[in-house]
XYZ file of C-alpha atoms in Angstrom:
490
model
C 8.450 28.713 8.162
C 10.775 30.318 5.594
C 13.751 30.226 7.936
C 13.125 26.598 8.883
C 12.544 25.550 5.274
C 15.848 26.960 3.959
C 17.705 23.645 3.997
C 18.417 21.003 1.343
C 15.503 18.603 1.177
C 13.490 16.163 -0.887
C 9.734 16.301 -1.402
C 7.471 13.261 -1.146
C 3.999 13.409 -2.709
C 0.992 11.136 -2.339
C -1.864 11.298 -4.853
C -4.294 9.078 -2.973
C -7.983 8.355 -3.374
C -9.143 11.044 -0.970
C -6.399 13.657 -0.956
C -3.096 14.947 -2.280
C -0.428 15.238 0.386
C 3.176 16.448 0.515
C 6.026 16.223 3.014
C 9.459 17.836 2.931
C 12.295 15.773 4.436
C 15.725 17.256 5.146
C 19.124 15.583 4.790
C 18.881 14.256 8.376
C 15.553 12.655 7.363
C 13.451 14.942 9.543
C 9.996 15.846 8.228
C 9.834 19.646 8.537
C 6.877 20.548 6.300
C 3.626 18.810 5.436
C 0.319 19.772 3.908
C -2.663 18.135 2.230
C -5.785 18.911 0.231
C -8.846 16.781 0.923
C -10.990 16.423 -2.196
C -14.411 16.198 -0.512
C -13.700 19.065 1.883
C -11.449 21.440 -0.081
C -12.627 20.920 -3.674
C -16.406 20.861 -3.338
C -16.937 21.831 -6.973
C -15.977 18.313 -8.084
C -18.787 16.740 -6.034
C -16.859 13.649 -4.914
C -17.695 11.316 -2.059
C -14.638 9.640 -0.609
C -12.699 11.290 -3.417
C -14.559 9.477 -6.209
C -17.671 9.421 -8.376
C -19.650 6.176 -8.241
C -21.591 5.759 -11.476
C -25.222 4.662 -11.884
C -24.266 1.007 -12.372
C -22.878 0.982 -8.831
C -19.685 -0.638 -10.121
C -17.848 1.976 -12.144
C -15.765 4.332 -9.988
C -13.851 7.285 -11.438
C -11.970 10.313 -10.149
C -11.930 13.688 -11.908
C -8.312 13.935 -13.045
C -8.401 17.733 -13.064
C -9.183 17.560 -9.336
C -5.704 16.107 -8.660
C -4.116 18.854 -10.751
C -6.028 21.566 -8.896
C -5.063 20.024 -5.535
C -1.415 20.178 -6.609
C -1.835 23.864 -7.537
C -3.377 24.619 -4.133
C -0.568 22.930 -2.200
C 2.205 24.599 -4.213
C 0.555 28.012 -3.800
C 0.250 27.449 -0.050
C 3.918 26.438 0.143
C 4.880 29.567 -1.767
C 2.746 31.773 0.515
C 4.369 30.221 3.607
C 7.819 31.179 2.349
C 8.906 27.637 1.539
C 12.329 27.807 -0.153
C 11.852 25.696 -3.282
C 15.433 26.421 -4.369
C 16.594 23.921 -1.723
C 14.676 20.968 -3.218
C 17.216 18.429 -4.485
C 14.716 15.888 -5.809
C 11.114 14.788 -5.533
C 9.158 11.611 -5.940
C 5.680 10.432 -5.117
C 3.025 7.775 -4.919
C -0.343 7.299 -6.522
C -3.395 5.231 -5.666
C -2.883 1.864 -7.307
C -4.981 0.328 -10.100
C -6.138 3.669 -11.519
C -5.388 4.702 -15.114
C -5.279 8.113 -16.787
C -5.773 8.727 -20.516
C -3.906 11.519 -22.318
C -5.588 12.815 -25.461
C -3.571 13.161 -28.664
C -1.640 16.418 -28.489
C -1.395 16.439 -24.682
C 2.385 16.029 -24.792
C 2.675 19.380 -26.607
C 0.596 21.026 -23.860
C 2.836 19.552 -21.163
C 6.019 20.803 -22.765
C 4.711 24.337 -23.304
C 3.098 25.207 -19.970
C 2.868 28.932 -19.245
C 4.156 30.176 -15.869
C 1.451 32.857 -15.996
C -1.357 30.338 -15.424
C -1.991 27.702 -12.791
C -1.563 24.129 -13.928
C -5.248 23.156 -13.806
C -6.138 26.081 -16.102
C -3.961 24.563 -18.820
C -4.670 20.852 -18.481
C -8.396 20.406 -19.045
C -8.775 17.623 -21.566
C -7.727 14.480 -19.713
C -10.033 11.672 -18.706
C -9.689 8.227 -17.186
C -11.106 4.756 -16.928
C -9.809 1.229 -17.321
C -8.038 0.180 -20.524
C -9.991 -2.817 -21.776
C -13.309 -1.237 -20.844
C -12.428 2.007 -22.608
C -11.451 0.130 -25.754
C -14.592 -2.037 -25.754
C -17.087 0.681 -24.873
C -15.517 3.717 -26.506
C -13.042 2.639 -29.197
C -12.959 6.155 -30.657
C -11.751 7.636 -27.357
C -9.159 4.864 -27.158
C -7.921 5.577 -30.692
C -7.507 9.262 -29.771
C -5.491 8.347 -26.671
C -1.836 9.273 -27.063
C -0.600 7.862 -23.764
C -1.978 5.794 -20.881
C -0.551 6.499 -17.433
C -1.099 5.093 -13.997
C -2.026 7.667 -11.357
C 1.621 7.571 -10.217
C 3.174 8.180 -13.639
C 0.492 10.787 -14.402
C 1.520 12.734 -11.291
C 5.205 12.413 -12.229
C 4.370 13.716 -15.721
C 2.966 16.909 -14.188
C 6.363 17.654 -12.612
C 8.395 16.435 -15.566
C 6.555 18.407 -18.224
C 6.498 15.326 -20.443
C 5.179 11.786 -20.202
C 6.788 9.974 -17.278
C 7.346 6.230 -17.635
C 5.495 3.675 -15.525
C 7.802 2.200 -12.884
C 8.292 -1.544 -12.409
C 6.670 -1.646 -8.979
C 3.387 0.115 -9.758
C 3.369 -1.465 -13.221
C 3.363 -4.862 -11.510
C -0.159 -4.180 -10.267
C -1.540 -3.894 -13.810
C -1.470 -7.642 -14.554
C 0.366 -6.706 -17.758
C 4.012 -6.818 -16.638
C 6.226 -9.900 -16.552
C 7.746 -9.159 -13.181
C 10.798 -11.407 -13.606
C 11.795 -10.022 -17.008
C 10.489 -6.487 -16.308
C 8.813 -6.218 -19.726
C 5.184 -5.991 -20.849
C 3.588 -9.364 -21.548
C 2.648 -9.458 -25.231
C -0.095 -12.008 -24.526
C -1.684 -9.815 -21.852
C -1.363 -6.652 -23.927
C -3.044 -8.390 -26.858
C -5.925 -9.510 -24.678
C -6.580 -5.898 -23.603
C -6.450 -3.621 -26.614
C -4.465 -2.969 -29.818
C -1.358 -0.760 -29.951
C -1.247 -0.812 -26.160
C 2.523 -1.119 -25.759
C 3.189 2.185 -27.527
C 0.518 3.908 -25.407
C 2.043 2.574 -22.179
C 5.681 3.292 -23.008
C 8.682 1.380 -21.691
C 8.630 0.651 -17.930
C 11.620 1.690 -15.811
C 13.165 0.685 -12.450
C 11.409 2.365 -9.533
C 14.647 4.053 -8.435
C 15.122 5.768 -11.820
C 15.692 9.490 -12.168
C 13.276 10.129 -15.030
C 14.424 13.697 -15.689
C 14.750 17.222 -14.345
C 11.819 19.282 -13.171
C 9.838 21.205 -15.797
C 10.752 24.847 -16.444
C 7.170 25.705 -15.386
C 8.040 24.979 -11.718
C 11.375 26.767 -11.987
C 9.668 29.940 -13.191
C 6.544 29.725 -10.980
C 8.001 28.561 -7.689
C 11.790 28.821 -7.850
C 12.674 25.140 -8.014
C 16.336 24.734 -9.030
C 16.949 23.566 -12.624
C 18.838 20.557 -11.264
C 15.898 19.278 -9.172
C 15.505 15.593 -10.060
C 12.169 13.918 -10.692
C 12.363 10.326 -9.495
C 9.915 7.749 -10.859
C 6.657 7.837 -8.910
C 5.268 4.482 -7.741
C 2.149 3.001 -6.142
C 1.036 3.900 -2.634
C 1.697 0.404 -1.267
C 5.275 0.149 -2.609
C 5.924 3.696 -1.363
C 4.689 2.644 2.087
C 7.161 -0.259 2.092
C 9.897 2.329 1.519
C 8.455 4.604 4.199
C 8.450 1.775 6.745
C 12.044 0.948 5.726
C 11.431 -2.751 5.283
C 14.518 -4.828 4.550
C 15.010 -8.351 3.246
C 13.091 -10.808 5.431
C 11.001 -8.123 7.144
C 7.226 -8.056 7.301
C 4.858 -5.173 7.978
C 1.460 -5.846 9.499
C -1.190 -3.147 9.416
C -3.882 -4.006 11.965
C -6.801 -1.852 10.921
C -10.381 -2.303 9.765
C -8.844 -4.759 7.327
C -5.470 -6.302 8.104
C -2.750 -5.902 5.484
C 0.638 -7.579 5.160
C 3.600 -6.153 3.267
C 6.309 -8.709 2.595
C 9.859 -8.399 1.258
C 10.437 -11.412 -0.994
C 13.566 -12.744 -2.676
C 11.732 -15.102 -5.021
C 7.934 -15.074 -5.174
C 5.987 -18.292 -5.642
C 3.231 -18.170 -8.296
C -0.131 -18.188 -6.539
C -3.699 -17.004 -6.993
C -3.545 -15.175 -3.648
C -2.337 -11.693 -2.899
C -0.436 -9.266 -5.097
C 3.246 -9.519 -6.004
C 5.130 -6.411 -7.149
C 8.670 -5.631 -8.155
C 10.414 -4.227 -5.092
C 10.438 -0.395 -5.126
C 13.889 -0.025 -3.519
C 15.762 -3.137 -4.740
C 15.368 -4.063 -8.414
C 16.523 -7.657 -7.756
C 13.823 -8.416 -5.191
C 10.030 -8.340 -4.849
C 7.315 -7.288 -2.453
C 3.959 -8.879 -1.797
C 0.695 -7.610 -0.405
C -1.956 -9.698 1.352
C -5.252 -8.269 2.548
C -7.544 -9.809 5.186
C -11.000 -8.275 5.437
C -11.911 -9.539 8.914
C -9.533 -7.357 10.906
C -10.332 -4.918 13.684
C -14.096 -5.139 13.272
C -13.894 -8.874 14.001
C -11.629 -8.247 16.992
C -14.090 -5.666 18.300
C -17.031 -8.073 17.907
C -15.296 -10.803 19.894
C -14.233 -8.212 22.484
C -17.866 -7.150 22.909
C -19.172 -10.734 23.064
C -16.443 -12.330 25.195
C -14.797 -9.497 27.133
C -17.719 -7.271 28.147
C -16.726 -4.636 25.557
C -13.441 -4.128 27.430
C -9.989 -4.177 25.817
C -8.558 -4.564 29.308
C -10.528 -7.797 29.829
C -9.618 -8.884 26.281
C -5.912 -8.431 27.073
C -6.293 -10.283 30.371
C -7.804 -13.243 28.478
C -4.723 -13.375 26.239
C -2.420 -13.229 29.271
C -4.306 -15.942 31.148
C -4.417 -18.499 28.323
C -1.487 -20.587 27.153
C 0.312 -20.387 23.826
C -1.378 -22.758 21.410
C -4.678 -22.475 23.318
C -4.647 -26.153 24.283
C -4.947 -27.075 20.609
C -8.269 -25.225 20.151
C -8.355 -23.472 16.769
C -10.848 -20.990 15.384
C -11.751 -19.268 12.108
C -13.720 -16.025 12.457
C -15.084 -14.492 9.259
C -18.326 -12.569 9.745
C -17.903 -11.173 6.217
C -16.554 -13.153 3.287
C -12.802 -13.241 3.695
C -10.430 -12.384 0.838
C -7.617 -14.725 1.871
C -8.995 -17.413 1.948
C -12.576 -17.139 0.612
C -14.372 -18.373 3.733
C -17.331 -16.977 5.641
C -18.678 -17.895 9.056
C -17.221 -18.947 12.401
C -15.641 -22.372 12.633
C -14.249 -23.747 15.897
C -12.271 -26.968 16.372
C -11.179 -28.782 19.504
C -7.702 -30.218 20.024
C -9.054 -33.457 18.479
C -10.017 -31.578 15.283
C -13.718 -31.975 16.055
C -15.981 -29.077 15.204
C -17.571 -27.454 18.253
C -20.233 -24.787 18.558
C -18.594 -22.610 21.215
C -15.466 -21.995 23.279
C -15.089 -20.604 26.808
C -14.679 -16.827 26.615
C -10.924 -16.630 27.183
C -10.331 -19.531 24.778
C -12.490 -17.758 22.178
C -10.382 -14.601 22.396
C -7.072 -16.444 22.033
C -8.479 -18.604 19.224
C -9.401 -15.453 17.310
C -6.024 -13.736 17.665
C -3.926 -16.868 17.142
C -6.050 -17.815 14.138
C -5.682 -14.382 12.552
C -1.902 -14.475 12.837
C -1.502 -18.133 11.850
C -3.527 -17.416 8.697
C -1.229 -14.472 7.929
C 1.898 -16.587 8.322
C 0.517 -19.511 6.286
C -0.530 -17.304 3.381
C 2.691 -15.282 3.510
C 4.669 -18.527 3.261
C 2.436 -19.552 0.384
C 3.844 -16.554 -1.515
C 7.420 -17.644 -0.805
C 8.035 -15.685 2.395
C 10.264 -17.263 5.052
C 11.029 -15.997 8.541
C 14.771 -15.348 8.765
C 17.004 -14.903 11.827
C 17.131 -11.139 11.103
C 13.372 -10.818 10.431
C 11.610 -7.872 12.040
C 7.852 -7.403 12.153
C 6.672 -3.789 11.906
C 3.173 -3.392 13.331
C 0.933 -0.413 12.609
C -2.753 0.428 12.910
C -5.130 0.598 15.844
C -4.535 -2.893 17.265
C -0.768 -2.288 17.349
C -1.394 -0.342 20.561
C -2.383 -3.592 22.350
C 0.730 -5.215 23.772
C -0.900 -8.622 24.334
C -2.031 -8.823 20.705
C 1.521 -7.961 19.613
C 2.894 -10.677 21.885
C 0.802 -13.296 20.068
C 2.038 -11.874 16.777
C 5.670 -12.228 17.914
C 5.048 -15.778 19.144
C 3.255 -17.011 16.001
C 5.909 -15.607 13.637
C 8.849 -16.265 15.935
C 10.226 -12.765 15.378
C 10.452 -9.508 17.330
C 7.667 -6.977 16.790
C 8.306 -3.257 16.498
C 5.748 -0.470 16.324
C 6.029 2.505 14.027
C 3.963 5.537 13.138
C 3.066 5.263 9.460
C 0.464 8.012 9.113
C 2.404 9.450 6.170
C 4.317 6.333 5.108
C 3.656 6.715 1.361
C 4.701 10.388 1.409
C 7.739 9.858 3.591
C 8.716 6.761 1.599
C 8.569 8.843 -1.580
C 10.925 11.429 -0.076
C 13.296 8.636 1.036
C 13.209 7.210 -2.497
C 14.034 10.652 -3.874
C 17.175 10.741 -1.701
C 18.103 7.193 -2.749
C 17.690 7.517 -6.537
C 20.895 8.008 -8.475
C 23.118 6.707 -5.646
C 25.163 3.516 -5.637
C 24.401 2.597 -2.024
C 21.662 0.308 -0.672
C 18.390 1.962 0.323
C 18.948 0.862 3.941
C 22.147 2.938 4.037
C 20.351 6.067 2.785
C 17.612 5.849 5.429
C 19.720 4.802 8.406
C 19.275 8.236 10.041
C 15.485 7.915 10.044
C 13.734 7.423 13.410
C 13.870 3.814 14.519
C 10.700 1.870 15.345
C 10.181 0.894 18.975
C 10.559 -2.727 20.137
C 7.184 -3.899 21.487
C 7.381 -7.700 21.880
C 9.851 -10.551 21.527
C 8.925 -14.233 21.069
C 8.213 -16.162 24.254
C 10.680 -19.037 24.836
C 9.188 -22.224 23.410
C 6.829 -20.394 21.029
C 8.535 -21.769 17.923
C 7.853 -25.387 18.919
C 4.220 -24.675 19.796
C 3.332 -22.957 16.540
C 5.442 -25.102 14.235
C 3.208 -27.958 15.390
C -0.050 -25.986 15.096
C 0.485 -24.250 11.746
C 0.108 -27.383 9.578
C -3.017 -28.327 11.539
C -4.520 -24.862 11.001
C -3.689 -24.972 7.274
C -5.315 -28.395 6.905
C -8.484 -27.268 8.661
C -8.631 -24.184 6.453
C -8.504 -26.382 3.361
C -11.230 -28.623 4.742
C -13.502 -25.650 5.372
C -12.782 -24.397 1.878
C -13.758 -27.706 0.356
C -16.945 -27.659 2.512
C -16.202 -30.926 4.223
C -19.045 -31.941 6.506
C -17.871 -32.259 10.056
C -19.494 -34.703 12.530
C -21.075 -32.895 15.450
C -19.354 -33.382 18.764
């Protein structure tokens, strides 16, 4: 390992809900080292389930902050034991689970700046706690008054490497509902609605591609990091994944898992109550959006079991044997309350827009898949997204292994679909961002050596005409269901 590791590299970290993970990426963008610590498995003393503590009210969820620090210690000690050459690390960055906050007690900054190389990090940082800002202020105003700094998980993790408080970056800060994403400043109205003196506790946000400082002397003395090793602003796990998947302007990433998630690169977002809009982590002039759909793979598996004899092969054959547009038959399949839009139940409509109780099996399967992807396109466009001639769709997750499903995706969006392995996308994206920070070139230029995704499907000729006609019809039916219009039985 030591011989292989002796090459200039950047480290990418991911402080997620269930684990801390690291990858090392060399100048040719090859991942040559990776490791992780799983909280439930490797840090039993913290007693977490799924990496968290669920409180008695069933609503409050917290993570022991010291657990993250101890996980970092474990990984760094393992790297050292393996012979990893820290002197070759040019820069590092990372990602943190989004929407979590960490509270630094008064005096914590002095502890950070005077860490002893003779002790592990978690032995020196034992007085930090976390919860959400407004709730902390309302329920424990004394604790709030003693709070010197409030970090997100991402900026907390960056602070550990920096040896001082790291600023919140624009992209992760966007998820706080406190940042004016166009002006890149804290909203005074929102701050005032949360708690007093909040702006000084949060600090000034910075662009996500900022070099926030050099690594703390603690890591130089303990592990041999070079004094010039740059710490690049850490960001949220979703923005880091956008970087890891190397999305460019006009691209869209679709994760087809238990829930389906869309990442969108936006030039100008449209104000909406749906989804999440963040400042773009790799281009300060642009934005990214996130849409989540709860009825993903579990819904696909249910329809497979009911209409394709539990067989993905028969499911795929149904998609091949039915025509694009499904003869005008449209379906909405939400066995659990959907997030986008808030609909529950199964709703089927014939080509004449009449509600029907059932479809033939093959029609049912195509109605499900077409409906899922039409909903994604409609709601993406509602956020300001537009398919461009250069648009690529990057598909990940379990269903991305099904070529027929990907063909429907390509047809509905009118864009080629590529598949990519994103198991470590937040980590790898953080390492890419570390290489990019401080340069004057576009992010796409920095990551051009990275492995290319594989082309999986291109739009069928005539698909654009079929779906341009169906999309408005689907959107109108969705609105009718939302408004609980009573439909006449067939």
